[in-house]
Short mmCIF file of C-alpha atoms in Angstrom, two decimals:
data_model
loop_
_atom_site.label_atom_id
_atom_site.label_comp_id
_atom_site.label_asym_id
_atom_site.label_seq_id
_atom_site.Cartn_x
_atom_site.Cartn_y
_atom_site.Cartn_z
CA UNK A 1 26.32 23.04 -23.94
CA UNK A 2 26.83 19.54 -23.99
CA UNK A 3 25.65 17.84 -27.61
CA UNK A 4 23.42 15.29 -27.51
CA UNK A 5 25.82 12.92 -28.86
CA UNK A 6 28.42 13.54 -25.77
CA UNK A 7 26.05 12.74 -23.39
CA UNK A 8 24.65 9.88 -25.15
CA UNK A 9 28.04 8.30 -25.09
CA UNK A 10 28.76 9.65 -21.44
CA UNK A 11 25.52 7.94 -20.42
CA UNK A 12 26.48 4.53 -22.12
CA UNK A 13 29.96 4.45 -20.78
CA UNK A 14 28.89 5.02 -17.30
CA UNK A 15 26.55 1.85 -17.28
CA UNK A 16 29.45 0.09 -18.95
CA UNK A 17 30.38 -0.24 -15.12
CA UNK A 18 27.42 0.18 -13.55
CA UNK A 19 25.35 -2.71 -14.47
CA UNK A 20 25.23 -5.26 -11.31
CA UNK A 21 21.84 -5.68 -9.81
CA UNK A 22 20.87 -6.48 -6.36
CA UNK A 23 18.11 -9.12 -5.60
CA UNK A 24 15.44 -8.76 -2.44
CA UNK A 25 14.96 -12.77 -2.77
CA UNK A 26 11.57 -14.01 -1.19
CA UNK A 27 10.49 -10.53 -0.52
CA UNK A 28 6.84 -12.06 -1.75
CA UNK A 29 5.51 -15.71 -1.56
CA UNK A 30 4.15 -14.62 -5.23
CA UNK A 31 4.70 -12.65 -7.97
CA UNK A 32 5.62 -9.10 -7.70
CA UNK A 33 2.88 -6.45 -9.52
CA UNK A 34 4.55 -2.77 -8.47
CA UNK A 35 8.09 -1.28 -7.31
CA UNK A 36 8.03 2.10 -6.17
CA UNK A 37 10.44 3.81 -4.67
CA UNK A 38 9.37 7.07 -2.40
CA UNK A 39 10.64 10.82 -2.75
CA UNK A 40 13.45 10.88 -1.01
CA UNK A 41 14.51 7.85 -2.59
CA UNK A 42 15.47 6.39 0.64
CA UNK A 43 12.29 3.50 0.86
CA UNK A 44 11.33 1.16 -1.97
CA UNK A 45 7.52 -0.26 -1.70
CA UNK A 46 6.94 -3.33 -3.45
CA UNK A 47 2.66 -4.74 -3.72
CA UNK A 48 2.13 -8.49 -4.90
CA UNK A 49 -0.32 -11.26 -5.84
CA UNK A 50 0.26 -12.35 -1.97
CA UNK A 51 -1.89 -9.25 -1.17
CA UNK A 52 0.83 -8.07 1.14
CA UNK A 53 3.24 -4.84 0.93
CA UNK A 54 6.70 -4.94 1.87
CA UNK A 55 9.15 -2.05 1.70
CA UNK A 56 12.99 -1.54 1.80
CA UNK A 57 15.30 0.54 2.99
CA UNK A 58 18.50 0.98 0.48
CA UNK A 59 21.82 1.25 2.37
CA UNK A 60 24.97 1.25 1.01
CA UNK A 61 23.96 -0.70 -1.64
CA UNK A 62 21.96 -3.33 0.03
CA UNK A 63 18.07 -3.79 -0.06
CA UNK A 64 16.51 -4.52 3.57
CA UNK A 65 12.90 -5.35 4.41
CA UNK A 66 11.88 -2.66 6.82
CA UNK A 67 8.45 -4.50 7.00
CA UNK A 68 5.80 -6.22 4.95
CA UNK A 69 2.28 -4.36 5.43
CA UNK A 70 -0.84 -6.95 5.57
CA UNK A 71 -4.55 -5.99 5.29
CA UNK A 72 -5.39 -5.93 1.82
CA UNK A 73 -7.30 -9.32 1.10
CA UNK A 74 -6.95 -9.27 -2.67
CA UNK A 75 -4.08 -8.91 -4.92
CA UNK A 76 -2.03 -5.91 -4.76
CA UNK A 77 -2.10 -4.52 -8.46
CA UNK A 78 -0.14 -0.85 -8.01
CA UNK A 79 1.15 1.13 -5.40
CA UNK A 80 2.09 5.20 -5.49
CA UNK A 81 3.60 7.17 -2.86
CA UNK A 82 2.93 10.54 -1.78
CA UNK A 83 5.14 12.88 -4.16
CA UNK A 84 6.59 15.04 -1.50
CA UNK A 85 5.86 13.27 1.79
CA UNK A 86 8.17 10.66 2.15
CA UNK A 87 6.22 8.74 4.84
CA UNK A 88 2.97 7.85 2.60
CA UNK A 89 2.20 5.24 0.24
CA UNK A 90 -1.30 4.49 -1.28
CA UNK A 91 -1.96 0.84 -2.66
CA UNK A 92 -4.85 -0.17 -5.07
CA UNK A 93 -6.00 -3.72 -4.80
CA UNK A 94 -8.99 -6.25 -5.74
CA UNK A 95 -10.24 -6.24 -2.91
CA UNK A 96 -12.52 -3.35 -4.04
CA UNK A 97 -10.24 -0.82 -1.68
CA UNK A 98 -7.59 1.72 -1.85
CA UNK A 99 -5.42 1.91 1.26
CA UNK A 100 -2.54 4.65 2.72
CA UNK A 101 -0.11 3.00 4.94
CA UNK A 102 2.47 5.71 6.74
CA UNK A 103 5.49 3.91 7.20
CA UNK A 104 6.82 5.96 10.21
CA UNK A 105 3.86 4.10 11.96
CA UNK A 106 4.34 1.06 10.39
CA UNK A 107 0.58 0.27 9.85
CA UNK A 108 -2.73 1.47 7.56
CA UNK A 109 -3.46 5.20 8.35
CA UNK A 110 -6.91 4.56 6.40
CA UNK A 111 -8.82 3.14 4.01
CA UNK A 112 -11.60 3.91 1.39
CA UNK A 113 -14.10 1.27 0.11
CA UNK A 114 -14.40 1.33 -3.40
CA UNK A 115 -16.94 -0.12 -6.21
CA UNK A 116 -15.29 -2.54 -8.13
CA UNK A 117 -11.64 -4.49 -8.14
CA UNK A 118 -8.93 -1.75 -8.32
CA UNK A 119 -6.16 -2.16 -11.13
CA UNK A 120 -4.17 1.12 -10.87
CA UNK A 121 -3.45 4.02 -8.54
CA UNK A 122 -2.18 7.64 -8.79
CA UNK A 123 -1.77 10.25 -6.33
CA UNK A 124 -1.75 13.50 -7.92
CA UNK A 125 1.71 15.36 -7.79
CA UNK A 126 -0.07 18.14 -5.84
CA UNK A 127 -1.15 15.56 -2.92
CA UNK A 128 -4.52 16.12 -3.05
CA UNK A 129 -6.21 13.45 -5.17
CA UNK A 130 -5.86 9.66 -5.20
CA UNK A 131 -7.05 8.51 -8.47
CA UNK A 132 -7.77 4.54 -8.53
CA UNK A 133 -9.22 2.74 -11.65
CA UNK A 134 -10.78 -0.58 -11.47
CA UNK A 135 -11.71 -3.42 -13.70
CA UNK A 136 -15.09 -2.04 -15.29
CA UNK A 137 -13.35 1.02 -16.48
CA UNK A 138 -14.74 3.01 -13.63
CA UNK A 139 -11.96 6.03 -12.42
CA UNK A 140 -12.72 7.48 -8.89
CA UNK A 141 -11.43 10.28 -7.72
CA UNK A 142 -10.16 10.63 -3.33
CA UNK A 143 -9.81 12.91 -1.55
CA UNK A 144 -6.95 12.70 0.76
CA UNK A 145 -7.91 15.64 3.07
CA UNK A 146 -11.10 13.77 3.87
CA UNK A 147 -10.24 10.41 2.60
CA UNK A 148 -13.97 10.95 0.89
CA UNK A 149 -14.76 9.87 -3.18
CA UNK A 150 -14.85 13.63 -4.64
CA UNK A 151 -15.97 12.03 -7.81
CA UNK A 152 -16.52 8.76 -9.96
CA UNK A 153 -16.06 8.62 -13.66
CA UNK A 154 -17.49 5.74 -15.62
CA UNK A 155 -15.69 5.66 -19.13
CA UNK A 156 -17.35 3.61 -22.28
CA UNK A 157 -13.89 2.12 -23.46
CA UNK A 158 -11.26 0.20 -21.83
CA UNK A 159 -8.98 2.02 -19.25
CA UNK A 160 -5.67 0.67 -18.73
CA UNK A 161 -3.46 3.28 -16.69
CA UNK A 162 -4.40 7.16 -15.64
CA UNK A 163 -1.67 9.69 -14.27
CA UNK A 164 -1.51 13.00 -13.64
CA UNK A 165 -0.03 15.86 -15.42
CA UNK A 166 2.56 17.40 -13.31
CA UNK A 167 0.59 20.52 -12.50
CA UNK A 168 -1.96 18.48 -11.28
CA UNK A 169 -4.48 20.12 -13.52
CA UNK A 170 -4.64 17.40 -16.13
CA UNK A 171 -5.58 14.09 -16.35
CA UNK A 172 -4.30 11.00 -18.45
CA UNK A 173 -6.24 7.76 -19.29
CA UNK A 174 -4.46 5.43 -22.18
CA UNK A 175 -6.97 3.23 -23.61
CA UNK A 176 -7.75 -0.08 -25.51
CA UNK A 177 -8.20 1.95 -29.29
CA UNK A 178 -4.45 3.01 -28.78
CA UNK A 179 -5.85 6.63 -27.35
CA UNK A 180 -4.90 8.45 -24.84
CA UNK A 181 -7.66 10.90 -23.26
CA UNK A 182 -6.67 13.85 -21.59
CA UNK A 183 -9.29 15.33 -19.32
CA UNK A 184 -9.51 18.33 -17.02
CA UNK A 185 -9.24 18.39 -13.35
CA UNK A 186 -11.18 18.58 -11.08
CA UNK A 187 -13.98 19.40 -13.96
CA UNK A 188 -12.94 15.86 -15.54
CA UNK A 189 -14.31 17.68 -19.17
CA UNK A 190 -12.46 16.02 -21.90
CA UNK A 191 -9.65 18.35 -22.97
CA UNK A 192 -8.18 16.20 -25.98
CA UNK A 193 -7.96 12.35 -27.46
CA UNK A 194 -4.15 11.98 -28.60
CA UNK A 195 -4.09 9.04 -31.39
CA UNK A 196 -0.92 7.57 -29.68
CA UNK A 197 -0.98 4.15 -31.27
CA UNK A 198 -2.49 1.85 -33.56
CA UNK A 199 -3.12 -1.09 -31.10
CA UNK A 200 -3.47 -1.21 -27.21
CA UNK A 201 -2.20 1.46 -25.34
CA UNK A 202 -1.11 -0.02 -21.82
CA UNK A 203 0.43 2.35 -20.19
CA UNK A 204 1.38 6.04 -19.41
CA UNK A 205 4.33 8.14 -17.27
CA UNK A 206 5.11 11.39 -17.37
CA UNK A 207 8.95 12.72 -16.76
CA UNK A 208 9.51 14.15 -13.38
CA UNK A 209 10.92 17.15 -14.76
CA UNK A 210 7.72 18.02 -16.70
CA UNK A 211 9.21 18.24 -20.42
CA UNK A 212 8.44 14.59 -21.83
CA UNK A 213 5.18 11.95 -21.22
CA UNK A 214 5.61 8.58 -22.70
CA UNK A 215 3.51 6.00 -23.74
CA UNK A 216 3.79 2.52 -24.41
CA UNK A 217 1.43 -0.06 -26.56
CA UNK A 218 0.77 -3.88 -27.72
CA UNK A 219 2.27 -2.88 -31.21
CA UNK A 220 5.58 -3.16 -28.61
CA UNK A 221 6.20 0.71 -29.19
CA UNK A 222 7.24 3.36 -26.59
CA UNK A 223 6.29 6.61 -27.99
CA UNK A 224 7.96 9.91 -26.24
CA UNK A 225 5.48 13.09 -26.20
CA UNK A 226 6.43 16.91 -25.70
CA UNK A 227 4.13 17.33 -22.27
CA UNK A 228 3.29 21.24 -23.33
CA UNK A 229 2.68 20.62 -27.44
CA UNK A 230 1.22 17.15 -27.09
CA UNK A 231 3.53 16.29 -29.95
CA UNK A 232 5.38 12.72 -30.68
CA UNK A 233 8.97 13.76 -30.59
CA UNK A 234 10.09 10.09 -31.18
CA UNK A 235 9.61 6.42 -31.35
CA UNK A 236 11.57 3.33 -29.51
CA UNK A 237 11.32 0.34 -31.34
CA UNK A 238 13.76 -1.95 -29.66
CA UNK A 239 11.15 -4.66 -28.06
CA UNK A 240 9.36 -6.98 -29.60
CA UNK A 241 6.69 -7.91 -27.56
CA UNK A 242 3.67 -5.74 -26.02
CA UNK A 243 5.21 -2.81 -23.44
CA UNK A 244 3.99 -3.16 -19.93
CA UNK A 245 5.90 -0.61 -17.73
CA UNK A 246 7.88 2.42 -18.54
CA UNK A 247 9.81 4.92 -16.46
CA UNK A 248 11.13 7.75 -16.27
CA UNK A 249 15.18 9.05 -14.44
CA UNK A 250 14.68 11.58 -12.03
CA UNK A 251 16.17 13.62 -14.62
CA UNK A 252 14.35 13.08 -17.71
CA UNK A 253 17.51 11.58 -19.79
CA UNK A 254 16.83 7.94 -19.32
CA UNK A 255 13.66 6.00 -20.56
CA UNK A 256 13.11 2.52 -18.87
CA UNK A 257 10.68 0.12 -20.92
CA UNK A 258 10.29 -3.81 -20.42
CA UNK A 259 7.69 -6.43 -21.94
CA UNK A 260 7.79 -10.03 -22.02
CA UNK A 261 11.21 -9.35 -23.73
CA UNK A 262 13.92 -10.72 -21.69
CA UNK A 263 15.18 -7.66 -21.90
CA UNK A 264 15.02 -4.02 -20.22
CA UNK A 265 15.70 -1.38 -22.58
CA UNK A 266 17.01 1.84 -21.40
CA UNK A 267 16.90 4.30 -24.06
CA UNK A 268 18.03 8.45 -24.17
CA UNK A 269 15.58 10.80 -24.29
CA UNK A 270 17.37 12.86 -26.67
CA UNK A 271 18.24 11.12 -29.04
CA UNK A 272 15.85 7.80 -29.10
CA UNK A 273 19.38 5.88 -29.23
CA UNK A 274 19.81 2.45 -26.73
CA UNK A 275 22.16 3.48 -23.36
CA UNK A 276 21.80 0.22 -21.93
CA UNK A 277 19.44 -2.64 -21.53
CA UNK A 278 19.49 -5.64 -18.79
CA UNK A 279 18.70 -8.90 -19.43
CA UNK A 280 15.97 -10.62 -17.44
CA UNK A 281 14.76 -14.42 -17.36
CA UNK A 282 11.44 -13.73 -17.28
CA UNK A 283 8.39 -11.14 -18.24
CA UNK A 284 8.74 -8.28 -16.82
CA UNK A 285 5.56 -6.44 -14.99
CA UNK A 286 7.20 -3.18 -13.47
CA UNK A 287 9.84 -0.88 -13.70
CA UNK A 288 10.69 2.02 -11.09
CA UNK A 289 13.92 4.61 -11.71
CA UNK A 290 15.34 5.55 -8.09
CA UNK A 291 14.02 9.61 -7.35
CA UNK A 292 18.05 10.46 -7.17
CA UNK A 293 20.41 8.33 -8.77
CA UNK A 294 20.70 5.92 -11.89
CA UNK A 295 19.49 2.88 -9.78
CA UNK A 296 16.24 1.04 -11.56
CA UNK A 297 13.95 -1.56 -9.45
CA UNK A 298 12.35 -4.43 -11.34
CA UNK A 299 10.20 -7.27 -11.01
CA UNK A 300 9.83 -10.34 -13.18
CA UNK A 301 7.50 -12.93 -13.37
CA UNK A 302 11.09 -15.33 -12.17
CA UNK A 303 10.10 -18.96 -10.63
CA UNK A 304 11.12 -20.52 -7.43
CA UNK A 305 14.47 -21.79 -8.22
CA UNK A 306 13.68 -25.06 -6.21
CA UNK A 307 10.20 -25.65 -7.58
CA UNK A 308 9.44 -23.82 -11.00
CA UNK A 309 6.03 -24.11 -10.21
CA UNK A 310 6.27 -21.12 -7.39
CA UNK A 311 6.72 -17.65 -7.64
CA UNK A 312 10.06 -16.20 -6.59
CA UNK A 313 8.48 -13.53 -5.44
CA UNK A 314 11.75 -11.36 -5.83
CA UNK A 315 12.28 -8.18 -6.91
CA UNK A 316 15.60 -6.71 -8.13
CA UNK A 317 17.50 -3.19 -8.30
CA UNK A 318 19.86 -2.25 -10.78
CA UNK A 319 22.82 0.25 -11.46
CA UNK A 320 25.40 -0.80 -9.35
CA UNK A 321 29.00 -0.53 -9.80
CA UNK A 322 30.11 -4.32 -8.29
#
């Protein structure tokens, strides 16, 4: 068995010449909010302030816009595709509704109409459930067979991202006490309240392999979790500023984490130590590992380079060789 140490330095050396990053410029006429890239790995959805969608195709290397989705007339705050059909992407939007575009189509296959101004979105690994959460801490719960609200959950404290376990059985809110609460599903009885942090806790992902869930806060923490023992296994510490997007590799070793930073820090799962980290000019609101290989999408809050005063509207993907 390899040690931890081997594959800590393994991992290191091989982003030692992998670290070029390609740029979709003016993919957005503002600022990027979500990357996501979908199962197969062979699409990458962006959502933006512009309240449009646009998604790429990855080949060889390059990013191309397949085609930018419009009908959302609010800001497009998260986006989640289907976990095993490639072809399905939900997006969650202030407009007060949740919409699934299928991309082999090219268009909206439906929407649901909603109560309040939609922050976040997750589709449950199972397929079954969209989970949205809006800006009055209200979850609600879709459907997908019917496209029908199966159930609304008002909470008394501030939500600021949900996701599912990856049985689909469990559900995670992280909230403004530095909690996360772990509920039941499709009961929604409160199961357990982890004390994760002592500030903010902003947001939640779990590892696609199902071993680790991480968290990250405003005290600029990342805290790894064991998913069965709901146990801290360890802390990152290398940001300095509140953590607003983590990520997972498709195989569990990497941890992604950015903040206003102008850095990306990758760390090991193992061992908590620093494999890489990518520098950045600007805040960074969302990080995305590629469902296959070492290649991580980004987006920054980077400026027009002909008129600081506009949003690039760019988002990036890194992990190349040249």
């Amino acid at each position: 068995m390899v040690s931890s140490k081997t594959q800590l330095a393994e991992l290191q050396e091989y982003f030692k010449g992998h670290n070029k990053s390609r740029e979709a410029s003016k993919a957005h006429t503002a600022k990027v909010h979500s990357v996501g890239w979908n199962c197969d790995g062979r699409r990458l959805a962006s959502g933006s302030f512009d309240k449009t969608v646009a998604v790429f195709t990855l080949d060889r290397e390059r990013l191309n816009k397949e085609s930018t989705y419009r009908g959302h007339t609010g800001s497009v705050d998260q986006l989640c595709w289907h976990a095993s059909m490639p072809d399905l992407l939900s997006t969650a939007s202030g407009d007060k509704t949740v919409r699934i575009w299928d991309v082999r189509v090219g268009k909206c296959a439906t929407f649901i109409n909603t109560k309040g101004e939609n922050i976040n979105i997750t589709w449950s690994p199972d397929g079954h459930t969209i989970a949205v959460g809006n800006k009055e801490d209200l979850v609600t719960f879709i459907d997908t067979r019917t496209h029908k609200i199966r159930a609304e959950e008002q909470f008394s404290f501030e939500v600021n991202e949900i996701a599912w376990s990856n049985g689909s059985d469990l559900f995670f809110l992280t909230n403004g006490q530095g909690c996360v609460h772990i509920l039941n599903y499709p009961n929604l009885e409160l199961q357990q309240v982890l004390k994760a942090h002592p500030s903010t806790c902003i947001c939640i992902e779990f590892d696609p392999t199902g071993k680790y869930f991480a968290t990250g806060s405003a005290d600029a923490l990342v805290s790894l979790w064991d998913a069965e023992e709901l146990a801290c296994l360890r802390v990152f510490s290398r940001l300095d500023w509140p953590v607003r997007t983590i990520s997972f590799s498709h195989d569990g070793k990497l941890l992604a984490s950015a903040s206003e930073d102008l850095i990306i820090d990758i760390g090991d799962t193992e061992t908590g130590e620093k494999v890489a980290d990518i520098s950045v000019d600007a805040a960074t609101f969302t990080v995305a590992w590629h469902p296959k290989q070492y290649i991580l999408a980004y987006a920054c809050d980077d400026k027009d380079a002909n008129d600081r005063r506009r949003d690039a509207g760019s988002l990036k993907v890194w992990g190349f060789s040249e």
